PDB file of C-alpha atoms in Angstrom:
ATOM      1  CA  ILE W   1      -0.016   0.031   0.036  1.00  0.00           C
ATOM      2  CA  SER W   2       1.403   3.392  -1.000  1.00  0.00           C
ATOM      3  CA  GLU W   3       1.258   6.198   1.555  1.00  0.00           C
ATOM      4  CA  ASP W   4       0.876   9.864   0.794  1.00  0.00           C
ATOM      5  CA  VAL W   5       2.685  11.618   3.645  1.00  0.00           C
ATOM      6  CA  ALA W   6       5.319  10.474   6.101  1.00  0.00           C
ATOM      7  CA  VAL W   7       5.521  11.853   9.691  1.00  0.00           C
ATOM      8  CA  ILE W   8       8.820  10.763  11.194  1.00  0.00           C
ATOM      9  CA  THR W   9       9.451  12.091  14.751  1.00  0.00           C
ATOM     10  CA  ALA W  10      12.300  11.880  17.148  1.00  0.00           C
ATOM     11  CA  GLN W  11      12.931  10.205  20.532  1.00  0.00           C
ATOM     12  CA  GLY W  12      12.798  11.931  23.942  1.00  0.00           C
ATOM     13  CA  GLY W  13       9.297  12.882  24.915  1.00  0.00           C
ATOM     14  CA  GLU W  14       6.779  10.013  24.607  1.00  0.00           C
ATOM     15  CA  ASP W  15       3.626  12.021  25.183  1.00  0.00           C
ATOM     16  CA  PHE W  16       4.759  14.900  22.955  1.00  0.00           C
ATOM     17  CA  TRP W  17       5.388  12.792  19.887  1.00  0.00           C
ATOM     18  CA  ILE W  18       2.216  10.716  20.316  1.00  0.00           C
ATOM     19  CA  THR W  19       0.294  13.963  20.319  1.00  0.00           C
ATOM     20  CA  VAL W  20       2.141  15.077  17.139  1.00  0.00           C
ATOM     21  CA  HIS W  21       1.155  11.783  15.501  1.00  0.00           C
ATOM     22  CA  ASN W  22      -2.488  12.311  16.596  1.00  0.00           C
ATOM     23  CA  GLY W  23      -2.595  15.728  15.000  1.00  0.00           C
ATOM     24  CA  ALA W  24      -1.057  14.298  11.796  1.00  0.00           C
ATOM     25  CA  ILE W  25      -3.700  11.497  11.685  1.00  0.00           C
ATOM     26  CA  ALA W  26      -6.551  13.941  12.278  1.00  0.00           C
ATOM     27  CA  ALA W  27      -5.392  16.087   9.339  1.00  0.00           C
ATOM     28  CA  GLY W  28      -4.902  12.988   7.181  1.00  0.00           C
ATOM     29  CA  LYS W  29      -8.538  12.122   7.727  1.00  0.00           C
ATOM     30  CA  LYS W  30      -9.708  15.643   6.918  1.00  0.00           C
ATOM     31  CA  TYR W  31      -7.715  15.818   3.701  1.00  0.00           C
ATOM     32  CA  ASN W  32      -8.086  12.204   2.740  1.00  0.00           C
ATOM     33  CA  LEU W  33      -4.350  11.490   2.902  1.00  0.00           C
ATOM     34  CA  SER W  34      -2.811   8.276   4.122  1.00  0.00           C
ATOM     35  CA  ILE W  35      -0.181   8.902   6.814  1.00  0.00           C
ATOM     36  CA  TYR W  36       2.957   6.765   7.254  1.00  0.00           C
ATOM     37  CA  ILE W  37       4.130   7.215  10.893  1.00  0.00           C
ATOM     38  CA  ARG W  38       7.474   6.258  12.347  1.00  0.00           C
ATOM     39  CA  ARG W  39       9.509   7.346  15.395  1.00  0.00           C
ATOM     40  CA  ALA W  40      13.292   7.410  15.708  1.00  0.00           C
ATOM     41  CA  GLY W  41      14.585   4.996  18.333  1.00  0.00           C
ATOM     42  CA  ASN W  42      17.542   7.115  19.420  1.00  0.00           C
ATOM     43  CA  ASP W  43      18.277  10.816  19.568  1.00  0.00           C
ATOM     44  CA  LYS W  44      22.002  10.265  19.784  1.00  0.00           C
ATOM     45  CA  THR W  45      22.282   9.005  16.236  1.00  0.00           C
ATOM     46  CA  PHE W  46      20.440  10.232  13.147  1.00  0.00           C
ATOM     47  CA  LEU W  47      20.900   6.945  11.165  1.00  0.00           C
ATOM     48  CA  ASP W  48      17.813   5.304  12.590  1.00  0.00           C
ATOM     49  CA  GLN W  49      15.668   8.256  11.649  1.00  0.00           C
ATOM     50  CA  SER W  50      17.319   8.536   8.201  1.00  0.00           C
ATOM     51  CA  ASN W  51      16.498   4.869   7.496  1.00  0.00           C
ATOM     52  CA  ALA W  52      12.875   5.585   8.404  1.00  0.00           C
ATOM     53  CA  ILE W  53      12.828   8.411   5.932  1.00  0.00           C
ATOM     54  CA  LEU W  54      14.233   6.113   3.175  1.00  0.00           C
ATOM     55  CA  ASN W  55      11.633   3.433   4.056  1.00  0.00           C
ATOM     56  CA  ALA W  56       8.929   6.038   3.802  1.00  0.00           C
ATOM     57  CA  VAL W  57      10.141   6.884   0.255  1.00  0.00           C
ATOM     58  CA  ASP W  58      10.205   3.197  -0.619  1.00  0.00           C
ATOM     59  CA  ASN W  59       6.582   3.135   0.570  1.00  0.00           C
ATOM     60  CA  GLY W  60       5.671   5.781  -1.951  1.00  0.00           C
ATOM     61  CA  CYS W  61       5.397   8.751   0.332  1.00  0.00           C
ATOM     62  CA  LYS W  62       5.302  12.029  -1.653  1.00  0.00           C
ATOM     63  CA  VAL W  63       6.057  14.500   1.203  1.00  0.00           C
ATOM     64  CA  ILE W  64       8.194  13.861   4.254  1.00  0.00           C
ATOM     65  CA  ILE W  65       7.457  15.593   7.578  1.00  0.00           C
ATOM     66  CA  VAL W  66      10.335  15.096  10.054  1.00  0.00           C
ATOM     67  CA  ALA W  67      11.796  16.369  13.337  1.00  0.00           C
ATOM     68  CA  PRO W  68      15.403  16.167  12.223  1.00  0.00           C
ATOM     69  CA  ILE W  69      18.052  15.011  14.721  1.00  0.00           C
ATOM     70  CA  ASP W  70      21.334  16.004  13.125  1.00  0.00           C
ATOM     71  CA  ILE W  71      22.787  18.523  10.700  1.00  0.00           C
ATOM     72  CA  ALA W  72      24.297  15.637   8.827  1.00  0.00           C
ATOM     73  CA  GLN W  73      20.799  14.865   7.485  1.00  0.00           C
ATOM     74  CA  MET W  74      20.913  17.933   5.236  1.00  0.00           C
ATOM     75  CA  GLU W  75      22.532  15.853   2.517  1.00  0.00           C
ATOM     76  CA  LEU W  76      19.653  13.376   2.559  1.00  0.00           C
ATOM     77  CA  ILE W  77      17.069  16.154   2.436  1.00  0.00           C
ATOM     78  CA  THR W  78      18.822  17.656  -0.647  1.00  0.00           C
ATOM     79  CA  LYS W  79      18.793  14.288  -2.397  1.00  0.00           C
ATOM     80  CA  LEU W  80      15.072  13.920  -1.722  1.00  0.00           C
ATOM     81  CA  LYS W  81      14.413  17.411  -3.029  1.00  0.00           C
ATOM     82  CA  ASN W  82      16.261  16.561  -6.245  1.00  0.00           C
ATOM     83  CA  LYS W  83      14.037  13.482  -6.607  1.00  0.00           C
ATOM     84  CA  GLY W  84      10.973  15.699  -6.301  1.00  0.00           C
ATOM     85  CA  ILE W  85      10.141  14.750  -2.696  1.00  0.00           C
ATOM     86  CA  PRO W  86       9.808  17.806  -0.494  1.00  0.00           C
ATOM     87  CA  THR W  87      10.542  17.829   3.242  1.00  0.00           C
ATOM     88  CA  ILE W  88       8.783  19.742   6.016  1.00  0.00           C
ATOM     89  CA  PHE W  89      10.638  20.140   9.374  1.00  0.00           C
ATOM     90  CA  ILE W  90       8.658  20.189  12.622  1.00  0.00           C
ATOM     91  CA  ASP W  91       9.841  21.135  16.077  1.00  0.00           C
ATOM     92  CA  ARG W  92      13.415  21.778  15.088  1.00  0.00           C
ATOM     93  CA  ASP W  93      15.423  23.111  12.233  1.00  0.00           C
ATOM     94  CA  ILE W  94      18.836  22.066  10.730  1.00  0.00           C
ATOM     95  CA  GLY W  95      18.599  24.361   7.705  1.00  0.00           C
ATOM     96  CA  GLY W  96      19.170  23.134   4.186  1.00  0.00           C
ATOM     97  CA  ASP W  97      16.651  22.299   1.473  1.00  0.00           C
ATOM     98  CA  ARG W  98      13.488  21.798   3.551  1.00  0.00           C
ATOM     99  CA  GLU W  99      10.332  23.407   2.216  1.00  0.00           C
ATOM    100  CA  ILE W 100       9.244  25.048   5.505  1.00  0.00           C
ATOM    101  CA  ILE W 101       9.721  24.704   9.272  1.00  0.00           C
ATOM    102  CA  ILE W 102       6.837  24.392  11.774  1.00  0.00           C
ATOM    103  CA  LYS W 103       8.008  25.011  15.348  1.00  0.00           C
ATOM    104  CA  THR W 104       7.642  27.047  18.476  1.00  0.00           C
ATOM    105  CA  ASN W 105      10.121  29.844  19.219  1.00  0.00           C
ATOM    106  CA  ASN W 106      12.322  27.729  21.443  1.00  0.00           C
ATOM    107  CA  PHE W 107      14.762  30.525  22.419  1.00  0.00           C
ATOM    108  CA  ASN W 108      11.811  32.649  23.702  1.00  0.00           C
ATOM    109  CA  MET W 109      10.322  29.679  25.595  1.00  0.00           C
ATOM    110  CA  GLY W 110      13.683  29.201  27.489  1.00  0.00           C
ATOM    111  CA  LYS W 111      14.001  32.958  28.158  1.00  0.00           C
ATOM    112  CA  ASN W 112      10.417  33.134  29.463  1.00  0.00           C
ATOM    113  CA  ALA W 113      11.154  30.068  31.770  1.00  0.00           C
ATOM    114  CA  ALA W 114      13.920  32.142  33.341  1.00  0.00           C
ATOM    115  CA  TYR W 115      11.574  35.138  33.693  1.00  0.00           C
ATOM    116  CA  GLU W 116       8.942  33.007  35.460  1.00  0.00           C
ATOM    117  CA  MET W 117      11.684  31.607  37.747  1.00  0.00           C
ATOM    118  CA  ALA W 118      12.821  35.161  38.568  1.00  0.00           C
ATOM    119  CA  LYS W 119       9.308  35.960  39.709  1.00  0.00           C
ATOM    120  CA  ILE W 120       9.802  33.608  42.597  1.00  0.00           C
ATOM    121  CA  LEU W 121      13.553  33.711  43.250  1.00  0.00           C
ATOM    122  CA  SER W 122      15.416  36.797  44.131  1.00  0.00           C
ATOM    123  CA  PRO W 123      18.515  38.066  42.181  1.00  0.00           C
ATOM    124  CA  GLY W 124      21.627  36.130  43.232  1.00  0.00           C
ATOM    125  CA  SER W 125      19.737  32.903  43.663  1.00  0.00           C
ATOM    126  CA  LYS W 126      21.750  29.846  42.505  1.00  0.00           C
ATOM    127  CA  ILE W 127      20.101  27.762  39.813  1.00  0.00           C
ATOM    128  CA  ALA W 128      20.887  24.752  37.725  1.00  0.00           C
ATOM    129  CA  LEU W 129      20.552  24.278  33.960  1.00  0.00           C
ATOM    130  CA  LEU W 130      20.169  20.536  33.275  1.00  0.00           C
ATOM    131  CA  ARG W 131      20.636  20.126  29.511  1.00  0.00           C
ATOM    132  CA  MET W 132      19.604  17.284  27.273  1.00  0.00           C
ATOM    133  CA  GLU W 133      22.064  16.610  24.401  1.00  0.00           C
ATOM    134  CA  ASN W 134      24.353  19.069  22.687  1.00  0.00           C
ATOM    135  CA  SER W 135      23.530  17.892  19.114  1.00  0.00           C
ATOM    136  CA  LEU W 136      19.785  18.735  19.389  1.00  0.00           C
ATOM    137  CA  SER W 137      18.940  22.178  18.194  1.00  0.00           C
ATOM    138  CA  THR W 138      15.528  22.411  19.830  1.00  0.00           C
ATOM    139  CA  THR W 139      16.645  21.920  23.391  1.00  0.00           C
ATOM    140  CA  THR W 140      19.843  23.867  22.805  1.00  0.00           C
ATOM    141  CA  GLU W 141      17.864  26.912  21.749  1.00  0.00           C
ATOM    142  CA  ARG W 142      15.755  26.621  24.872  1.00  0.00           C
ATOM    143  CA  GLU W 143      18.812  26.309  27.009  1.00  0.00           C
ATOM    144  CA  GLU W 144      20.463  29.354  25.415  1.00  0.00           C
ATOM    145  CA  GLY W 145      17.284  31.296  25.903  1.00  0.00           C
ATOM    146  CA  PHE W 146      17.147  30.382  29.529  1.00  0.00           C
ATOM    147  CA  ILE W 147      20.755  31.491  30.085  1.00  0.00           C
ATOM    148  CA  THR W 148      19.940  34.840  28.457  1.00  0.00           C
ATOM    149  CA  GLY W 149      16.846  35.297  30.619  1.00  0.00           C
ATOM    150  CA  ALA W 150      18.665  34.202  33.836  1.00  0.00           C
ATOM    151  CA  LYS W 151      21.477  36.690  33.279  1.00  0.00           C
ATOM    152  CA  GLU W 152      18.985  39.483  32.561  1.00  0.00           C
ATOM    153  CA  LYS W 153      17.249  38.735  35.852  1.00  0.00           C
ATOM    154  CA  GLY W 154      20.453  38.289  37.917  1.00  0.00           C
ATOM    155  CA  LEU W 155      20.064  34.583  38.622  1.00  0.00           C
ATOM    156  CA  ILE W 156      23.375  32.749  39.024  1.00  0.00           C
ATOM    157  CA  ILE W 157      23.745  29.512  37.080  1.00  0.00           C
ATOM    158  CA  ALA W 158      25.777  27.473  39.530  1.00  0.00           C
ATOM    159  CA  LEU W 159      25.390  24.196  37.682  1.00  0.00           C
ATOM    160  CA  ASP W 160      25.318  23.739  33.880  1.00  0.00           C
ATOM    161  CA  THR W 161      25.510  20.100  32.723  1.00  0.00           C
ATOM    162  CA  TYR W 162      24.131  17.564  30.218  1.00  0.00           C
ATOM    163  CA  ILE W 163      22.023  14.796  31.758  1.00  0.00           C
ATOM    164  CA  GLY W 164      21.080  12.704  28.744  1.00  0.00           C
ATOM    165  CA  THR W 165      18.202  11.834  26.364  1.00  0.00           C
ATOM    166  CA  SER W 166      16.431   9.169  28.374  1.00  0.00           C
ATOM    167  CA  VAL W 167      14.531   9.473  31.696  1.00  0.00           C
ATOM    168  CA  GLY W 168      16.795   6.879  33.260  1.00  0.00           C
ATOM    169  CA  ASP W 169      20.010   8.596  32.279  1.00  0.00           C
ATOM    170  CA  ALA W 170      18.510  11.958  33.391  1.00  0.00           C
ATOM    171  CA  ARG W 171      17.658  10.534  36.819  1.00  0.00           C
ATOM    172  CA  VAL W 172      21.120   9.053  37.417  1.00  0.00           C
ATOM    173  CA  ASN W 173      23.025  12.029  36.126  1.00  0.00           C
ATOM    174  CA  THR W 174      20.926  14.582  37.971  1.00  0.00           C
ATOM    175  CA  LYS W 175      21.528  12.698  41.264  1.00  0.00           C
ATOM    176  CA  LYS W 176      25.239  12.682  40.618  1.00  0.00           C
ATOM    177  CA  ALA W 177      25.286  16.438  39.699  1.00  0.00           C
ATOM    178  CA  LEU W 178      23.265  17.587  42.653  1.00  0.00           C
ATOM    179  CA  GLU W 179      24.779  15.389  45.392  1.00  0.00           C
ATOM    180  CA  ASN W 180      27.764  17.715  45.585  1.00  0.00           C
ATOM    181  CA  ILE W 181      25.875  21.004  45.317  1.00  0.00           C
ATOM    182  CA  LYS W 182      23.625  21.693  48.229  1.00  0.00           C
ATOM    183  CA  GLU W 183      22.679  25.299  47.440  1.00  0.00           C
ATOM    184  CA  ILE W 184      20.357  25.163  44.413  1.00  0.00           C
ATOM    185  CA  ASP W 185      17.201  27.284  44.440  1.00  0.00           C
ATOM    186  CA  GLY W 186      15.970  26.647  40.980  1.00  0.00           C
ATOM    187  CA  ILE W 187      16.220  24.137  38.091  1.00  0.00           C
ATOM    188  CA  PHE W 188      15.371  24.391  34.421  1.00  0.00           C
ATOM    189  CA  THR W 189      14.971  21.268  32.289  1.00  0.00           C
ATOM    190  CA  PRO W 190      14.341  21.746  28.546  1.00  0.00           C
ATOM    191  CA  ASN W 191      12.111  18.831  27.639  1.00  0.00           C
ATOM    192  CA  GLU W 192       9.912  16.010  28.953  1.00  0.00           C
ATOM    193  CA  THR W 193      12.589  13.338  29.548  1.00  0.00           C
ATOM    194  CA  THR W 194      15.008  15.692  31.328  1.00  0.00           C
ATOM    195  CA  ALA W 195      12.097  16.963  33.485  1.00  0.00           C
ATOM    196  CA  MET W 196      10.843  13.505  34.425  1.00  0.00           C
ATOM    197  CA  GLY W 197      14.355  12.236  35.210  1.00  0.00           C
ATOM    198  CA  THR W 198      14.981  15.299  37.414  1.00  0.00           C
ATOM    199  CA  ILE W 199      11.689  14.993  39.248  1.00  0.00           C
ATOM    200  CA  ALA W 200      12.568  11.402  40.086  1.00  0.00           C
ATOM    201  CA  ALA W 201      16.157  12.341  41.126  1.00  0.00           C
ATOM    202  CA  LEU W 202      14.865  15.088  43.394  1.00  0.00           C
ATOM    203  CA  ARG W 203      12.547  12.594  45.051  1.00  0.00           C
ATOM    204  CA  ASP W 204      15.438  10.218  45.533  1.00  0.00           C
ATOM    205  CA  LEU W 205      17.434  13.034  47.153  1.00  0.00           C
ATOM    206  CA  ASN W 206      14.398  14.252  49.196  1.00  0.00           C
ATOM    207  CA  ARG W 207      14.855  17.804  47.771  1.00  0.00           C
ATOM    208  CA  SER W 208      11.657  18.163  45.668  1.00  0.00           C
ATOM    209  CA  LYS W 209       9.976  20.738  47.830  1.00  0.00           C
ATOM    210  CA  ASN W 210      12.892  23.107  48.223  1.00  0.00           C
ATOM    211  CA  ILE W 211      13.644  23.834  44.574  1.00  0.00           C
ATOM    212  CA  VAL W 212      11.720  25.800  41.972  1.00  0.00           C
ATOM    213  CA  HIS W 213      11.761  23.481  38.988  1.00  0.00           C
ATOM    214  CA  ILE W 214      10.476  24.836  35.672  1.00  0.00           C
ATOM    215  CA  ALA W 215      10.389  22.668  32.525  1.00  0.00           C
ATOM    216  CA  ILE W 216       9.295  22.480  28.980  1.00  0.00           C
ATOM    217  CA  ASP W 217       6.768  19.910  27.749  1.00  0.00           C
ATOM    218  CA  LEU W 218       4.167  18.183  29.883  1.00  0.00           C
ATOM    219  CA  SER W 219       3.468  14.526  30.480  1.00  0.00           C
ATOM    220  CA  ASP W 220       0.969  12.946  32.912  1.00  0.00           C
ATOM    221  CA  TYR W 221       3.866  12.258  35.224  1.00  0.00           C
ATOM    222  CA  MET W 222       4.776  15.965  35.167  1.00  0.00           C
ATOM    223  CA  LYS W 223       1.125  17.015  35.738  1.00  0.00           C
ATOM    224  CA  ASN W 224       1.049  14.909  38.888  1.00  0.00           C
ATOM    225  CA  ALA W 225       4.369  16.546  39.924  1.00  0.00           C
ATOM    226  CA  ILE W 226       2.799  19.973  39.510  1.00  0.00           C
ATOM    227  CA  ARG W 227      -0.165  18.856  41.700  1.00  0.00           C
ATOM    228  CA  THR W 228       2.225  17.675  44.473  1.00  0.00           C
ATOM    229  CA  ASN W 229       4.367  20.841  44.259  1.00  0.00           C
ATOM    230  CA  GLU W 230       7.430  18.958  42.990  1.00  0.00           C
ATOM    231  CA  LEU W 231       7.361  20.825  39.693  1.00  0.00           C
ATOM    232  CA  TYR W 232       6.460  24.468  39.754  1.00  0.00           C
ATOM    233  CA  GLY W 233       5.449  24.747  36.088  1.00  0.00           C
ATOM    234  CA  ALA W 234       6.093  23.881  32.444  1.00  0.00           C
ATOM    235  CA  PHE W 235       5.859  25.630  29.172  1.00  0.00           C
ATOM    236  CA  ILE W 236       3.942  23.544  26.693  1.00  0.00           C
ATOM    237  CA  GLN W 237       4.035  23.636  22.963  1.00  0.00           C
ATOM    238  CA  LYS W 238       1.069  22.673  20.825  1.00  0.00           C
ATOM    239  CA  PRO W 239       2.228  19.273  19.473  1.00  0.00           C
ATOM    240  CA  PHE W 240      -1.234  18.375  18.135  1.00  0.00           C
ATOM    241  CA  ASP W 241      -1.199  21.568  16.067  1.00  0.00           C
ATOM    242  CA  MET W 242       2.374  20.820  14.949  1.00  0.00           C
ATOM    243  CA  GLY W 243       1.355  17.443  13.471  1.00  0.00           C
ATOM    244  CA  TYR W 244      -1.913  18.798  12.072  1.00  0.00           C
ATOM    245  CA  LEU W 245      -0.372  21.869  10.438  1.00  0.00           C
ATOM    246  CA  GLY W 246       2.473  19.655   9.031  1.00  0.00           C
ATOM    247  CA  VAL W 247      -0.028  17.465   7.100  1.00  0.00           C
ATOM    248  CA  GLU W 248      -2.079  20.493   6.112  1.00  0.00           C
ATOM    249  CA  ALA W 249       1.130  22.058   4.652  1.00  0.00           C
ATOM    250  CA  ALA W 250       1.933  18.767   2.944  1.00  0.00           C
ATOM    251  CA  LYS W 251      -1.561  18.833   1.324  1.00  0.00           C
ATOM    252  CA  LYS W 252      -0.863  22.366   0.022  1.00  0.00           C
ATOM    253  CA  ILE W 253       2.453  21.215  -1.458  1.00  0.00           C
ATOM    254  CA  LEU W 254       0.746  18.362  -3.212  1.00  0.00           C
ATOM    255  CA  ASP W 255      -1.808  20.883  -4.536  1.00  0.00           C
ATOM    256  CA  ASN W 256       1.051  23.207  -5.684  1.00  0.00           C
ATOM    257  CA  ILE W 257       0.009  25.956  -3.249  1.00  0.00           C
ATOM    258  CA  LYS W 258       2.776  28.194  -1.912  1.00  0.00           C
ATOM    259  CA  ILE W 259       3.450  27.851   1.778  1.00  0.00           C
ATOM    260  CA  THR W 260       5.596  29.680   4.372  1.00  0.00           C
ATOM    261  CA  ASP W 261       7.148  28.916   7.768  1.00  0.00           C
ATOM    262  CA  ILE W 262       4.653  28.483  10.650  1.00  0.00           C
ATOM    263  CA  GLU W 263       5.376  29.441  14.313  1.00  0.00           C
ATOM    264  CA  THR W 264       3.164  27.538  16.805  1.00  0.00           C
ATOM    265  CA  GLU W 265       2.193  28.942  20.208  1.00  0.00           C
ATOM    266  CA  SER W 266       3.301  27.989  23.729  1.00  0.00           C
ATOM    267  CA  GLU W 267       1.662  28.369  27.154  1.00  0.00           C
ATOM    268  CA  PHE W 268       2.886  28.316  30.708  1.00  0.00           C
ATOM    269  CA  ILE W 269       1.119  25.692  32.898  1.00  0.00           C
ATOM    270  CA  THR W 270       1.097  25.828  36.712  1.00  0.00           C
ATOM    271  CA  ILE W 271      -1.196  24.524  39.385  1.00  0.00           C
ATOM    272  CA  ASP W 272      -3.422  27.505  38.747  1.00  0.00           C
ATOM    273  CA  ASN W 273      -4.303  26.584  35.194  1.00  0.00           C
ATOM    274  CA  LEU W 274      -3.432  22.907  34.990  1.00  0.00           C
TER     275      LEU W 274
END
């Protein structure tokens, strides 16, 4: 069976990517397009995702929607374009020959996270930036935005380290990082997996209630942590919209309608509006 549009997402954020898929499927039904869905197994290597793209092409997909993992994939995207197969990027951008990018302003989300933290913590407070993976543009933009906002508000980043792409790695590495630093007033985590691993680590260390933890993305696990005051709040993207708008843009490409980049919204969730 030949598919029309491929939606190939990344690893790191189970609920987020499932919601992207749901949005894509909903748009597929509206526009009568068959959707080929795959998810990369590993965010540390792009090869798994690139193989999924090639499999989608073999399945007859005419447009590829992908959350690219590595700049090295630009070569593949160019080859696809030369074959007449356009690519739409969602959530993250590596540049190159993609048609458009659909994503949230990640830098501003990170900066706004620092601003929200500064509403609670006074200037001079010591905070931790627990990063995901240095090769991922999405989380890197959020991290850089957070650094900018923290400096503007006079917060001191006393810990800046990478904790990994899985919840398990994040939990272990956060515990190691925090065991030797007792004075931490706030923590920023740039995605779902880093947030969940950090929540678990803070529970292990019995430090959940003393630290203002602000994250990006929101899983059920994180919602419960907000309810129990173990996570102060989280900026959420609109992953359903991202998937839906991606397929809608693919439909326009197939109909030879000109399209432009799309910026999706974000919202800050706390116990007050959960």
